[in-house]
Amino acid sequence: MLLLEGFTTALQPVYLLYALGGVFVGTAVGVLPGIGPAMTVALLMPITYALDPAAALIVFAGIYYGGMYGGSTTSILLNTPGESSSIVTALEGNKMAKAGRGAAALATAAIGSFIAGTIATVLLSFLAPVVAELAVGLGPVDYVALMVVAFLTVGALLGASVLRGLASLALGLFIGLIGIDDSTAQQRFTFDNPNLVDGIDMVLVAVGLFALGEALYVASKLRHGPVEVIPVSKGKNAWLSKEDWQRSWKPWLRGTFIGFPIGTVPAGGADVSTFLSYAAERRLAKGPRKAQFGRGAIEGVAGPEAANNAAAAGVLVPLLTLGIPTTATAAMMLTAFQRYQIQPGPLLFENQGALVWTLIASLYVGNLMLLVLNLPLVGLWVKILQIPRPYLYAGILVFAALGAFSVNFSPSDVGVLLVVGVLGYFMRRYGYPVAPMVVAMILGPMFEVQLRRSLQLSQNDPTALLSTPFAVVVYATMALIFLGSWWLRRRQAALEATTEKESVSV
Amino acid sequence: MSSHALTPARRPTGEILFALLFVSVGAAGLLTAGSIPIPPSETGIGPRAFPYIVCIMLVLVGTGIVVQVLRGKVGQAEEGEDLDVTAKTDWAALAKLVGFVVLHIFLIEPAGWPVAAAVLFTGSAWTLEAKPLWKAALVSVIMALVLQYVFGGLLGVSLPPGPLLEGVPFFHG
């Protein structure tokens, strides 16, 4: 079996070390406040530049899962949680930590993430080859439909403001246009500037928006004074009790099966799945446990954490089999793949089978390592959380500059980084989501190629875009998703309203 | 989340200007897209169609945001762990940080990457009120040398060591 071959590669001592390094660095950076998984991958890209493709992918697999883990530690232990995919974890986890149950919250998050990550990776191993086989039969018209869905969900569904999401999306599409047109080799929007002929590098935009933009934004309103970390109590009582296990295992499994499907369709990945899982646990809880929600219910940590990690694995299905990133983190992974001339898509499993299976095998390995690493190293993560903020953000600036410079070893690239960073600052200030811009920049050129190909085949008849049953189904589903998300959004608002009321009344 | 109540009221001038930036990028694109050459062999929609679509989208969406803001629907500033959302924007800190990045850019080649990185770190830490400053400077030098060693020496990323460290072999790839 191919997966076994993947394991034989991934289990070589050197590659195990790379995996260990990846999960360690991924978690350490993911723990840092304000750094989400996408920024973790973007910032750590330079460390893989000199590695061979297999080693690089193994490191990325580790960083990807590690970054997800790290975020939950932050939201449980820091008084002021932030990242969107871990906000839900913070609702209950933060309360648990304040009540002296921090260790139990971290444990249920870590074990839940491990279980969900493992089940979801098994599902990925079985599902991905099947989807890839089906995807071989897809034509340009079908791809156009899939990408329209990806654009609309990422741009319009996921932010607080539809128009701002679309503006971010359009700007990303525009930047993606700069450079040489793939189909006709004509220059577009280069204004005869030789630096623009090759286009603007994705890494510069991503690091600029995520790292530099965030650092500038935080610097403009930095919370001064000491960092408050909730202490983690030690001792026998702090660990998961028998009751905690009983209360946790069902949410873990439910979270997994909520998260994975949501990750595989372009419906927002981790964020949406954690909210859904939280809402489900809250509704299913009975009696005194229901009353605990909002005051530190362990189910409210176990479920969403599992959903978060299962969704992270689910996102890899469209990424590997169709080459379509549905989240900013996935867009960063795709950029990393492309650096090694690996083009995800239906043919990936045929052309680069050994590499893909090594990647999937290392996801299993990384997941196990995270479980083993995470709990004993809580003390270290707490230390990382306490890094004085001036050093933290100065360090992010240096790393962002390093990442930008090492793309082409050109100082002018750092200048591009700065311009994008200032843009990222204003986008945060005025409530524009940055993720759609990153996804659009990488998906835009692919979309245009497929769109032009489909129209060329039909002699420019636009109705051809609805000519395949698959495309029709996709557009119909999209309409349903939009209706569904409108409903979800109302539920989410209602949920937030009730939790707010409760936290006020407590 | 519940930032409506927390965000202090502000004049939306900046926000309108920022939305107009999207409109003007779109408008500039519309004006220049017509000069993209179309090869005679082209039978499809050609290299101009998609740029036109994107630029029209930029103009429409940007205009839509301006209208929304004028009607009082301002954007929700992002929240974060280290943010004091009630604080006033520290423009001086922003200007200093941008200035240090610019300085970094001009230092990389003449002075070498470690020097440029140490200056960027110290300058940023100073801007963000790290105390004491000598400690930040010390951290920056150690960090720059370690990064130069790890990336330039071990990982083979060719960062220029600069005239000061030119002779030290393990700082090269």
mmCIF file of C-alpha atoms in Angstrom, chain A residues 119 123 252-262 310:
data_model
loop_
_atom_site.group_PDB
_atom_site.id
_atom_site.type_symbol
_atom_site.label_atom_id
_atom_site.label_comp_id
_atom_site.label_asym_id
_atom_site.label_seq_id
_atom_site.Cartn_x
_atom_site.Cartn_y
_atom_site.Cartn_z
ATOM 1 C CA ILE A 119 -9.430 10.188 12.685
ATOM 2 C CA LEU A 123 -10.513 9.930 6.513
ATOM 3 C CA TRP A 252 -14.243 14.813 20.765
ATOM 4 C CA LEU A 253 -15.963 12.448 18.347
ATOM 5 C CA ARG A 254 -18.803 14.825 17.550
ATOM 6 C CA GLY A 255 -16.305 17.607 16.945
ATOM 7 C CA THR A 256 -14.368 15.388 14.573
ATOM 8 C CA PHE A 257 -17.389 14.593 12.466
ATOM 9 C CA ILE A 258 -18.518 18.208 12.435
ATOM 10 C CA GLY A 259 -15.081 19.537 11.600
ATOM 11 C CA PHE A 260 -13.915 17.211 8.873
ATOM 12 C CA PRO A 261 -16.805 17.647 6.406
ATOM 13 C CA ILE A 262 -16.793 21.399 6.929
ATOM 14 C CA ALA A 310 -10.464 17.786 12.052
#
